[in-house]
Coordinates of C-alpha atoms and ligand atoms in Angstrom, one line a residue:
M116 CA -9.5 -25.4 48.3
T117 CA -11.2 -23.9 50.8
Y118 CA -8.3 -23.1 53.1
T119 CA -5.7 -21.6 50.4
R120 CA -9.3 -19.5 48.9
P121 CA -9.2 -16.9 52.0
D122 CA -4.8 -16.6 51.8
M123 CA -5.0 -15.1 48.0
T124 CA -7.8 -12.5 49.1
K125 CA -6.1 -11.5 51.1
F126 CA -2.6 -11.3 49.3
L127 CA -5.0 -9.7 46.0
F128 CA -6.4 -7.4 48.5
L129 CA -3.2 -6.7 49.5
A130 CA -1.8 -6.7 46.1
A131 CA -4.8 -4.0 45.0
L132 CA -3.4 -1.9 48.3
L133 CA 0.6 -1.4 48.0
P134 CA 0.2 0.7 45.2
A135 CA -1.7 3.6 46.1
V136 CA -0.2 3.6 49.3
A137 CA 3.4 4.0 47.6
L138 CA 2.5 6.1 45.0
A139 CA 1.2 7.8 48.3
Q140 CA 3.8 8.1 49.3
N141 CA 6.5 8.5 46.6
T142 CA 4.0 12.0 46.0
S143 CA 3.0 14.0 49.3
N144 CA 6.1 16.2 48.8
A145 CA 4.1 17.4 45.7
V146 CA 0.9 17.1 46.7
G147 CA 2.3 19.2 50.3
G148 CA 3.7 21.0 47.9
L149 CA 0.9 21.9 45.7
V150 CA -1.3 22.4 49.0
Q151 CA 0.9 25.5 50.1
H152 CA 0.2 26.7 46.5
L153 CA -4.0 26.2 47.0
S154 CA -3.3 28.4 50.1
S155 CA -1.7 30.5 49.5
I156 CA -3.8 31.4 46.3
G157 CA -7.0 30.9 49.2
L158 CA -8.6 28.3 47.8
T159 CA -8.4 27.2 51.6
N160 CA -12.3 24.4 51.0
L161 CA -10.1 23.3 48.3
V162 CA -7.5 22.2 50.1
D163 CA -10.2 20.7 52.9
V164 CA -11.7 18.9 50.2
V165 CA -7.9 17.9 49.0
T166 CA -7.3 17.0 52.6
T167 CA -11.1 14.9 51.9
V168 CA -9.6 12.7 48.5
N169 CA -6.1 12.3 50.1
Q170 CA -8.4 9.7 51.9
S171 CA -9.3 7.6 49.6
N172 CA -7.0 5.2 47.6
V173 CA -8.9 6.5 44.9
G174 CA -8.2 9.9 45.4
Q175 CA -4.5 9.5 46.1
S176 CA -4.7 8.1 42.8
L177 CA -6.3 10.5 41.7
L178 CA -3.4 13.5 43.1
A179 CA -0.2 11.7 42.0
N180 CA -1.2 11.6 39.0
L181 CA -2.5 15.3 39.4
T182 CA 1.3 16.1 40.5
N183 CA 3.1 13.1 38.7
G184 CA 5.4 16.5 36.8
E185 CA 3.5 16.6 33.7
P186 CA 1.4 19.3 32.5
H187 CA -2.3 19.7 34.1
L188 CA -5.0 21.9 34.6
L189 CA -6.8 21.8 37.6
F190 CA -10.1 24.4 37.2
A191 CA -10.0 24.9 41.1
P192 CA -13.9 26.0 42.6
N193 CA -13.1 28.6 44.7
N194 CA -14.1 29.3 48.6
Q195 CA -17.3 30.4 47.8
A196 CA -17.8 27.9 44.8
I197 CA -17.4 25.0 47.9
S198 CA -19.5 26.6 50.5
S199 CA -22.3 27.7 48.3
S200 CA -22.4 23.7 46.3
P201 CA -24.5 21.3 47.0
S202 CA -24.0 19.7 49.6
N203 CA -24.2 15.1 48.5
I204 CA -22.0 16.5 46.7
T205 CA -19.6 17.8 49.7
S206 CA -20.4 15.4 52.6
D207 CA -19.9 12.2 49.9
P208 CA -16.3 11.5 50.5
G209 CA -16.7 8.9 47.2
R210 CA -18.5 11.5 45.1
L211 CA -16.7 14.6 45.8
T212 CA -13.5 12.2 44.6
D213 CA -15.5 11.5 41.7
V214 CA -15.5 15.2 41.5
F215 CA -12.7 16.2 41.9
G216 CA -11.2 13.7 39.2
Y217 CA -13.7 16.0 36.6
H218 CA -11.5 18.5 37.7
I219 CA -8.3 17.5 37.3
V220 CA -7.2 17.7 33.1
P221 CA -4.0 15.8 32.2
G222 CA -2.1 18.0 29.3
N223 CA -0.7 21.0 27.8
F224 CA -3.8 23.2 27.4
S225 CA -2.3 26.6 26.8
N226 CA -2.8 27.2 23.4
A227 CA -6.2 26.1 23.3
S228 CA -7.9 29.6 23.1
S229 CA -11.7 29.0 21.4
H230 CA -13.9 31.2 21.0
Y231 CA -17.8 30.6 21.5
P232 CA -18.6 28.5 19.0
N233 CA -15.7 26.8 18.8
V234 CA -15.5 24.6 22.3
T235 CA -11.7 23.4 23.8
L236 CA -12.8 19.2 24.9
G237 CA -10.6 18.4 27.3
R238 CA -10.6 14.7 28.7
T239 CA -10.8 14.8 33.0
L240 CA -9.5 12.1 36.2
L241 CA -13.0 10.9 36.0
T242 CA -13.7 7.7 34.8
D243 CA -16.5 5.7 37.5
P244 CA -18.0 3.6 35.3
N245 CA -20.9 4.0 37.2
L246 CA -21.1 7.7 36.0
V247 CA -19.5 7.6 33.0
H248 CA -20.2 5.4 30.1
L249 CA -18.8 6.7 26.6
E250 CA -17.8 3.4 24.1
G251 CA -14.8 1.7 25.0
E252 CA -12.8 0.7 27.9
N253 CA -12.4 3.1 31.4
K254 CA -12.9 5.5 28.6
A255 CA -12.6 9.1 30.6
Q256 CA -16.0 11.6 30.8
V257 CA -14.8 15.5 29.2
V258 CA -15.2 19.0 30.2
A259 CA -15.9 22.1 27.3
W260 CA -14.3 25.4 27.4
A261 CA -14.9 28.4 25.3
V262 CA -14.6 32.0 25.6
R263 CA -17.3 33.6 25.2
S264 CA -18.6 37.7 23.8
D265 CA -17.8 38.6 27.6
N266 CA -14.2 37.8 27.4
K267 CA -14.7 34.9 30.1
T268 CA -13.4 31.6 29.3
H269 CA -17.0 29.6 30.6
V270 CA -16.9 26.5 31.7
L271 CA -19.8 25.0 29.4
N272 CA -23.1 22.8 30.4
Q273 CA -22.9 24.3 33.7
R274 CA -26.2 24.8 35.2
N275 CA -24.7 27.8 36.6
D276 CA -23.2 29.9 34.9
S277 CA -19.2 28.6 34.9
T278 CA -16.6 31.2 34.4
V279 CA -13.0 31.9 34.5
V280 CA -11.7 33.8 37.6
D281 CA -8.3 34.2 37.8
V282 CA -5.7 31.4 36.7
S283 CA -2.5 30.9 38.1
S284 CA 0.5 27.7 37.7
F285 CA 1.9 25.7 40.1
G286 CA 5.2 24.0 38.7
N287 CA 3.0 22.1 35.2
I288 CA 0.1 21.9 36.7
T289 CA -2.4 25.3 35.0
I290 CA -5.0 26.1 37.5
Y291 CA -8.1 28.1 36.2
V292 CA -9.9 28.7 39.7
V293 CA -13.8 28.7 38.8
D294 CA -16.8 30.5 40.7
H295 CA -18.8 27.3 40.7
V296 CA -17.8 23.5 41.4
L297 CA -18.5 21.5 38.2
V298 CA -21.0 18.9 37.8
I299 CA -20.5 15.9 36.1
P300 CA -22.7 15.0 33.7
E301 CA -26.2 13.8 34.3
N302 CA -28.1 11.5 31.8
F303 CA -30.2 12.9 29.0
N304 CA -33.7 12.1 31.6
A305 CA -32.0 15.1 33.6
T306 CA -30.5 17.0 30.9
I307 CA -33.5 18.3 29.2
P308 CA -35.4 19.9 31.9
T309 CA -37.5 19.6 34.7
N310 CA -40.7 20.7 33.4
E311 CA -42.8 17.7 34.4
E312 CA -45.5 18.3 31.6
S313 CA -42.6 17.7 29.0
L314 CA -40.8 14.9 30.4
T315 CA -44.1 13.0 30.3
G316 CA -44.5 13.8 26.6
I317 CA -40.2 12.2 26.6
R318 CA -41.1 9.8 28.5
T319 CA -43.8 8.2 26.2
I320 CA -43.4 9.2 23.6
L321 CA -40.0 8.2 23.4
Q322 CA -41.0 4.7 24.5
H323 CA -42.8 4.0 20.5
V324 CA -39.6 3.9 18.4
E325 CA -37.8 0.6 18.9
T326 CA -33.6 -0.3 18.7
V327 CA -32.3 -2.8 19.0
I328 CA -29.3 -2.5 21.8
F329 CA -26.4 -4.8 19.5
N330 CA -24.5 -5.9 22.3
D331 CA -27.5 -8.2 23.3
H332 CA -30.1 -7.8 20.5
T333 CA -32.6 -6.8 22.7
T334 CA -35.5 -4.5 21.7
H335 CA -35.2 -1.3 23.7
S336 CA -36.7 2.4 23.1
I337 CA -34.7 4.0 22.0
F338 CA -35.7 6.9 25.1
N339 CA -33.8 3.7 27.4
A340 CA -31.1 4.3 24.3
V341 CA -30.4 7.4 24.5
N342 CA -30.2 7.4 28.4
D343 CA -28.0 4.4 29.6
L344 CA -28.3 1.6 27.1
W345 CA -26.1 3.3 24.1
H346 CA -22.6 3.5 24.7
G347 CA -21.3 5.7 23.2
F348 CA -22.8 8.0 20.5
T349 CA -23.4 11.9 18.4
F350 CA -27.2 12.8 18.2
F351 CA -28.1 15.7 16.4
A352 CA -30.7 17.3 18.2
P353 CA -33.1 19.2 15.5
N354 CA -34.2 23.0 18.7
N355 CA -37.1 23.6 18.9
D356 CA -38.0 26.4 16.0
A357 CA -36.5 23.5 13.2
V358 CA -39.7 21.1 14.2
V359 CA -42.4 23.1 13.9
A360 CA -40.8 24.7 10.4
A361 CA -41.0 20.4 10.1
Q362 CA -44.6 19.0 10.9
D363 CA -46.0 19.4 7.1
S364 CA -43.5 16.9 5.9
F365 CA -43.7 15.2 9.4
R366 CA -47.6 14.7 8.8
S367 CA -46.7 13.4 4.6
F368 CA -45.4 10.4 6.5
S369 CA -46.4 9.7 9.8
R370 CA -48.6 6.8 8.8
N371 CA -45.3 5.2 7.9
A372 CA -43.3 3.5 10.9
T373 CA -40.3 2.7 9.0
A374 CA -40.1 6.4 6.7
Y375 CA -40.4 7.3 10.7
T376 CA -37.0 5.6 12.5
N377 CA -35.4 6.5 9.3
V378 CA -35.6 9.9 10.5
V379 CA -35.1 9.9 14.2
Y380 CA -32.1 7.5 13.3
N381 CA -30.8 9.6 10.5
H382 CA -29.9 12.6 13.4
I383 CA -28.3 10.1 15.0
I384 CA -24.1 8.4 15.0
N385 CA -24.6 4.8 17.4
G386 CA -21.3 3.5 19.0
S387 CA -18.9 6.8 18.5
T388 CA -19.0 9.5 20.7
I389 CA -17.7 12.4 18.0
Y390 CA -17.5 15.8 19.8
S391 CA -17.4 19.7 17.8
P392 CA -13.9 19.7 16.9
L393 CA -13.8 16.0 15.7
L394 CA -16.9 16.7 12.8
S395 CA -16.0 19.4 10.9
G396 CA -14.5 18.5 7.1
Q397 CA -15.5 14.7 8.1
H398 CA -18.8 12.6 7.0
F399 CA -20.6 9.1 9.1
T400 CA -22.8 7.5 8.8
T401 CA -26.4 8.0 10.6
T402 CA -27.4 5.2 12.1
A403 CA -30.1 4.4 9.5
G404 CA -27.1 3.5 7.2
E405 CA -27.1 8.2 5.5
N406 CA -23.9 9.7 4.7
L407 CA -24.0 12.8 7.1
S408 CA -21.2 15.1 6.4
F409 CA -19.4 18.8 7.5
F410 CA -18.2 21.9 7.0
V411 CA -18.0 25.2 8.5
N412 CA -17.6 27.9 7.0
R413 CA -18.1 32.4 9.0
T414 CA -21.6 31.5 9.0
G415 CA -20.7 28.4 11.1
Q416 CA -20.5 24.4 11.4
Y417 CA -22.9 22.6 9.8
L418 CA -23.8 18.9 8.6
I419 CA -25.4 17.7 5.1
S420 CA -27.7 15.2 5.3
G421 CA -28.9 13.9 1.8
S422 CA -31.0 17.6 0.4
I423 CA -31.0 18.2 3.8
I424 CA -28.2 21.3 4.9
A425 CA -28.3 22.5 8.8
R426 CA -26.4 24.3 11.1
I427 CA -25.2 23.0 14.4
V428 CA -26.5 25.8 16.5
Q429 CA -25.5 24.0 20.2
P430 CA -22.1 22.1 19.6
D431 CA -21.3 19.5 22.4
V432 CA -23.8 18.7 25.4
I433 CA -21.8 16.4 27.0
L434 CA -24.1 12.9 28.5
P435 CA -22.7 10.4 30.3
N436 CA -22.4 8.1 27.2
G437 CA -22.5 10.3 24.8
V438 CA -22.7 13.6 23.0
I439 CA -25.2 16.8 21.9
H440 CA -25.1 18.8 18.8
V441 CA -28.1 21.6 18.8
I442 CA -29.4 22.2 15.3
D443 CA -31.3 24.2 13.2
Q444 CA -33.1 22.1 11.5
V445 CA -35.3 18.4 11.4
I446 CA -33.2 15.8 9.1
L447 CA -36.1 15.3 6.8
N448 CA -34.2 12.1 4.8
T449 CA -36.2 8.7 4.9
E450 CA -33.9 6.9 3.4
S451 CA -31.4 4.2 4.8
D452 CA -29.4 1.2 3.9
S453 CA -28.7 -1.6 6.7
A454 CA -25.8 -2.9 5.0
A455 CA -23.9 0.5 5.6
A456 CA -25.4 0.7 9.2
S457 CA -23.9 -2.6 10.3
S458 CA -20.7 -2.4 9.0
A459 CA -20.3 1.7 10.7
V460 CA -21.5 0.0 14.2
A461 CA -18.5 -2.8 14.3
S462 CA -16.1 0.3 12.5
A463 CA -17.2 1.7 15.8
I464 CA -16.3 -1.4 18.1
S465 CA -13.1 -1.7 16.8
A466 CA -11.8 1.8 16.7
A467 CA -13.0 1.7 20.6
T468 CA -10.5 0.0 21.2
A469 CA -8.9 1.5 20.3
N470 CA -7.9 3.8 23.1
P471 CA -5.3 6.0 23.7
T472 CA -4.0 8.6 25.8
E473 CA -5.0 11.8 24.7
T474 CA -3.2 15.3 26.5
Q475 CA -4.7 17.4 24.2
P476 CA -8.2 20.0 23.3
I477 CA -9.4 17.2 21.6
G478 CA -9.7 17.4 17.7
S479 CA -6.2 19.1 18.1
S480 CA -4.2 15.9 16.0
Q481 CA -6.5 16.2 13.4
T482 CA -5.1 19.4 12.4
G483 CA -2.2 18.5 9.8
T484 CA -3.6 15.3 9.0
S485 CA -7.0 14.2 8.3
N486 CA -8.1 17.4 7.6
P487 CA -6.5 20.6 5.7
S488 CA -8.7 23.2 6.4
G489 CA -6.7 23.4 9.9
S490 CA -8.5 22.9 13.5
G491 CA -11.6 20.8 12.5
S492 CA -13.4 22.9 15.4
S493 CA -16.7 24.9 14.1
S494 CA -16.2 28.5 13.2
G495 CA -18.9 31.0 13.1
A496 CA -19.0 34.4 13.6
V497 CA -23.1 34.2 15.4
A498 CA -23.0 34.7 19.4
G499 CA -23.7 31.6 20.9
P500 CA -27.4 30.6 22.5
Q501 CA -26.7 29.9 25.3
L502 CA -29.0 27.2 28.0
N503 CA -32.2 28.4 26.4
V504 CA -31.8 26.4 23.6
L505 CA -30.8 23.3 25.8
Y506 CA -33.7 24.1 27.0
N507 CA -36.3 24.0 23.9
L508 CA -34.7 20.3 23.5
A509 CA -38.1 19.2 25.6
G510 CA -40.2 20.8 23.7
T511 CA -38.3 19.7 20.0
F512 CA -38.6 15.9 21.8
V513 CA -42.2 16.3 22.1
C514 CA -42.8 17.3 18.9
V515 CA -40.8 15.2 16.5
L516 CA -42.1 12.4 18.5
A517 CA -46.0 13.0 18.4
G518 CA -45.1 11.4 15.4
V519 CA -44.5 8.0 16.2
T520 CA -47.2 8.1 18.6
M521 CA -49.6 8.3 16.2
T522 CA -48.1 6.1 14.2
V523 CA -47.5 2.7 16.2
S524 CA -50.5 4.3 18.1
Ligands
NAG210 C1 -2.0 11.9 52.4 O1 -2.5 10.6 53.0 C2 -0.4 10.0 52.7 C3 -1.6 8.3 53.1 O2 -2.5 8.8 53.2 C4 -0.1 11.5 53.6 O3 0.7 10.8 53.8 C5 -0.4 12.5 53.1 O4 0.4 13.5 54.2 C6 -1.8 12.8 53.1 N1 -1.3 14.0 52.4 C7 -2.1 15.5 52.3 C8 -1.5 16.8 51.2 O5 -3.2 15.6 52.9
NAG211 C1 -3.4 7.2 37.4 O1 -2.1 7.1 37.4 C2 -1.7 5.8 37.3 C3 -1.1 5.3 36.9 O2 0.2 6.3 36.0 C4 -2.6 5.0 36.1 O3 -2.8 3.6 35.7 C5 -4.5 4.8 36.1 O4 -5.4 5.2 35.3 C6 -3.9 7.0 36.0 N1 -5.7 7.3 36.5 C7 -6.0 7.6 37.5 C8 -7.8 8.5 37.2 O5 -6.0 7.6 38.6
NAG212 C1 7.6 20.5 33.7 O1 7.5 19.1 32.9 C2 9.3 18.8 31.7 C3 8.2 18.9 30.2 O2 7.6 18.2 30.4 C4 10.2 18.5 33.0 O3 11.5 18.4 32.5 C5 10.6 19.2 34.5 O4 10.9 18.8 35.2 C6 8.7 19.4 35.4 N1 8.6 20.6 36.0 C7 8.1 19.7 37.0 C8 8.2 21.1 37.9 O5 8.1 19.3 37.5
NAG213 C1 -25.8 26.6 41.8 O1 -26.3 27.7 42.5 C2 -26.3 28.2 44.0 C3 -26.7 29.4 44.3 O2 -25.8 29.7 44.3 C4 -26.4 27.2 44.6 O3 -27.6 27.1 45.7 C5 -26.2 25.8 43.7 O4 -25.8 24.5 45.5 C6 -25.6 25.6 42.8 N1 -25.3 24.7 42.6 C7 -23.9 23.6 42.4 C8 -24.6 22.4 40.9 O5 -23.0 24.9 42.6
NAG214 C1 -28.2 16.6 44.9 O1 -28.6 17.0 45.0 C2 -29.2 18.7 43.7 C3 -30.8 18.4 44.4 O2 -30.3 19.9 45.0 C4 -29.6 16.9 42.3 O3 -30.0 17.9 41.6 C5 -28.3 16.2 41.9 O4 -29.1 15.1 41.0 C6 -28.1 15.6 43.8 N1 -27.0 15.1 43.8 C7 -26.8 13.9 43.9 C8 -25.4 13.2 43.2 O5 -27.6 13.4 43.9
NAG215 C1 2.1 26.4 20.4 O1 1.7 26.5 19.6 C2 3.4 26.8 19.1 C3 3.4 27.4 18.5 O2 2.0 27.6 17.2 C4 3.8 25.5 18.7 O3 5.0 25.7 18.5 C5 4.0 24.4 20.6 O4 3.9 22.9 19.8 C6 2.3 24.6 21.0 N1 2.0 23.8 22.2 C7 1.5 22.8 21.9 C8 2.2 21.9 23.9 O5 0.6 22.0 21.5
NAG216 C1 -13.6 41.5 24.6 O1 -12.0 42.1 23.4 C2 -12.2 42.7 22.4 C3 -11.0 42.2 21.7 O2 -9.7 42.5 22.6 C4 -12.6 43.6 22.4 O3 -13.2 44.5 21.5 C5 -14.0 43.5 23.0 O4 -15.0 45.2 24.2 C6 -14.1 43.1 24.7 N1 -15.6 43.0 25.0 C7 -15.7 42.6 26.4 C8 -17.3 42.3 26.1 O5 -15.2 42.9 27.4
NAG217 C1 2.9 24.8 27.4 O1 3.6 25.1 25.9 C2 4.0 26.4 25.9 C3 3.8 26.0 23.6 O2 4.3 24.7 24.1 C4 5.4 26.0 27.1 O3 5.5 27.6 26.9 C5 4.7 25.8 27.7 O4 5.4 26.4 29.2 C6 3.6 24.8 28.2 N1 3.6 24.8 29.7 C7 3.2 23.9 31.4 C8 3.0 23.9 32.0 O5 3.9 22.4 30.7
NAG218 C1 -36.6 11.1 33.8 O1 -37.0 12.3 35.1 C2 -38.1 12.3 36.1 C3 -38.1 14.3 36.6 O2 -37.3 14.4 37.4 C4 -38.0 11.1 36.3 O3 -39.2 11.0 38.1 C5 -37.8 9.8 36.3 O4 -38.1 8.5 37.3 C6 -36.0 9.5 35.4 N1 -36.9 8.3 34.6 C7 -36.1 8.2 34.3 C8 -36.3 6.8 33.3 O5 -34.5 8.0 34.6
NAG219 C1 -41.6 4.2 4.0 O1 -40.9 4.5 4.2 C2 -40.1 3.5 3.5 C3 -39.0 4.7 3.8 O2 -38.5 5.3 3.0 C4 -40.6 2.6 1.8 O3 -39.1 2.6 1.5 C5 -41.8 2.6 2.2 O4 -42.2 2.8 -0.2 C6 -43.0 3.6 2.7 N1 -43.3 2.6 2.0 C7 -45.0 3.6 2.6 C8 -46.5 2.0 2.8 O5 -45.4 4.3 1.1
NAG220 C1 -22.5 29.4 5.2 O1 -23.1 28.3 4.8 C2 -24.2 28.1 4.8 C3 -25.1 26.8 3.7 O2 -25.2 26.7 2.8 C4 -25.0 28.8 3.7 O3 -25.9 29.2 4.3 C5 -24.1 30.3 4.4 O4 -24.4 32.0 3.7 C6 -22.6 29.9 4.1 N1 -21.8 31.4 4.9 C7 -21.2 32.2 4.5 C8 -20.7 32.9 5.7 O5 -20.6 32.1 3.0
NAG221 C1 -12.7 28.4 14.4 O1 -12.7 27.7 14.1 C2 -12.3 27.8 12.2 C3 -11.6 26.4 11.3 O2 -11.1 26.6 12.5 C4 -12.3 29.3 12.2 O3 -12.3 29.5 11.1 C5 -12.8 30.1 12.8 O4 -12.2 31.8 12.6 C6 -12.7 29.6 14.5 N1 -14.1 31.0 14.3 C7 -14.1 31.5 16.2 C8 -14.9 32.2 16.3 O5 -12.6 31.5 16.9

């Protein structure tokens, strides 16, 4: 026993190593060709990145996927983008490999050209379990992009506004040259602004709304759940104006913790990360067990809960463990249905185990099936809000949850 163990370890180690070495040998010509092409269009800093990425098994596997002959979309940061990106990304090969994986989207997106607030989302090759905590096994993170009113394609959710400045192709790889290195989605706490006063409020207040984590039955604050304990959720976050407008209603039930918790829970779909193209024409069950349904008209994409109709003013704020859609009304629904809530969580868990490979825009397979209205994308002629809406989230939570603090104390 004592001497078989090291042999076994060695065997497993070699078994893990061999396929990557074989892949690297099979595809080194294809990678070499890609490198030559990137060089020829002036992306010499990206060539250095590829050389670094190519030095690990994980990186070789990414490059093997990218150059396997199937259609891929590659977001390719230009020289300026790479030289101005933070050194903690460029100087850490492991981090750089994750970042590179976030720039690769398997599939043919040539037909996808959404005008904001309609959004195109593709699933990348970023699966690092330290950075992605979506429902299901090894589900990869998504990247979102859209054409804004300046007619440029913008990658969404980036603090540095990142646009496609050139398009090129190499074999079946479509190359979108971008003017910034794309940043991998960060947790809720880091995604909301680094305004110390707001964060203090959020930290203090969110800790007073509790939830039971369904896989181990421990109780935690919703802040911790949203920040990292929930793996897969959709959160409809009212913007600051919405919360201010709802202050009187909040006061009317501020002494009833059940009602308050129900209102918060009616903003959340637990267990499923539902991006905007998957919403319209559909209905879902909230964490409180109430129905949320969605429709699109020429003004935009809306949700309905009881008598409340809210417009989604910023779709698809991507988190490592879920997604936020910013809405313009508080969902003042104090009702709950615990049986419906647990059944929704159970079906979300079973849906998460099915993990089909996605090589097309998320939601596009709904065309002609469950969504008779078409692509299932959001709609609207209204010019989309930019990052400032995201920044309003901080104010939002301070207001919403201030009521909870009153209730609890
Ligand atoms: C990638 O690494 C492999 C194996 O180490 C090597 O054969 C190949 O030349 C490298 N390719 C590039 C583009 O660096
Ligand atoms: C790359 O391709 C291999 C083989 O097809 C696959 O097992 C692997 O999961 C793919 N993805 C990444 C991110 O390397
Ligand atoms: C591109 O993909 C098509 C099928 O999708 C395939 O026939 C062709 O060989 C691929 N081209 C390259 C350069 O791999
Ligand atoms: C954003 O842009 C600024 C100014 O160019 C740069 O210093 C910073 O590193 C950029 N951040 C990223 C993530 O690229
Ligand atoms: C890198 O540093 C920036 C600040 O310059 C910080 O915001 C970011 O979170 C850091 N990223 C990582 C991966 O440590
Ligand atoms: C793109 O659109 C055309 C026409 O609508 C369709 O025939 C084709 O299959 C689409 N291509 C992809 C990759 O979805
Ligand atoms: C964007 O494109 C549309 C249609 O081609 C054109 O009417 C409009 O002027 C363009 N806007 C800008 C800012 O270039
Ligand atoms: C993507 O699909 C379009 C339309 O179906 C086709 O014309 C094009 O050749 C495809 N591109 C790649 C890289 O496969
Ligand atoms: C939230 O972010 C603040 C400031 O960025 C940080 O000090 C704090 O430790 C973070 N809290 C959690 C739970 O991540
Ligand atoms: C508190 O709110 C719940 C949920 O709306 C409701 O069922 C209950 O009757 C309320 N309790 C009081 C004392 O008003
Ligand atoms: C879309 O629906 C909303 C909510 O019912 C309504 O306020 C708006 O006027 C509608 N827009 C159009 C163009 O019908
Ligand atoms: C968004 O998608 C909807 C539904 O497919 C469509 O009706 C609408 O025109 C699109 N809006 C924009 C701005 O592209």
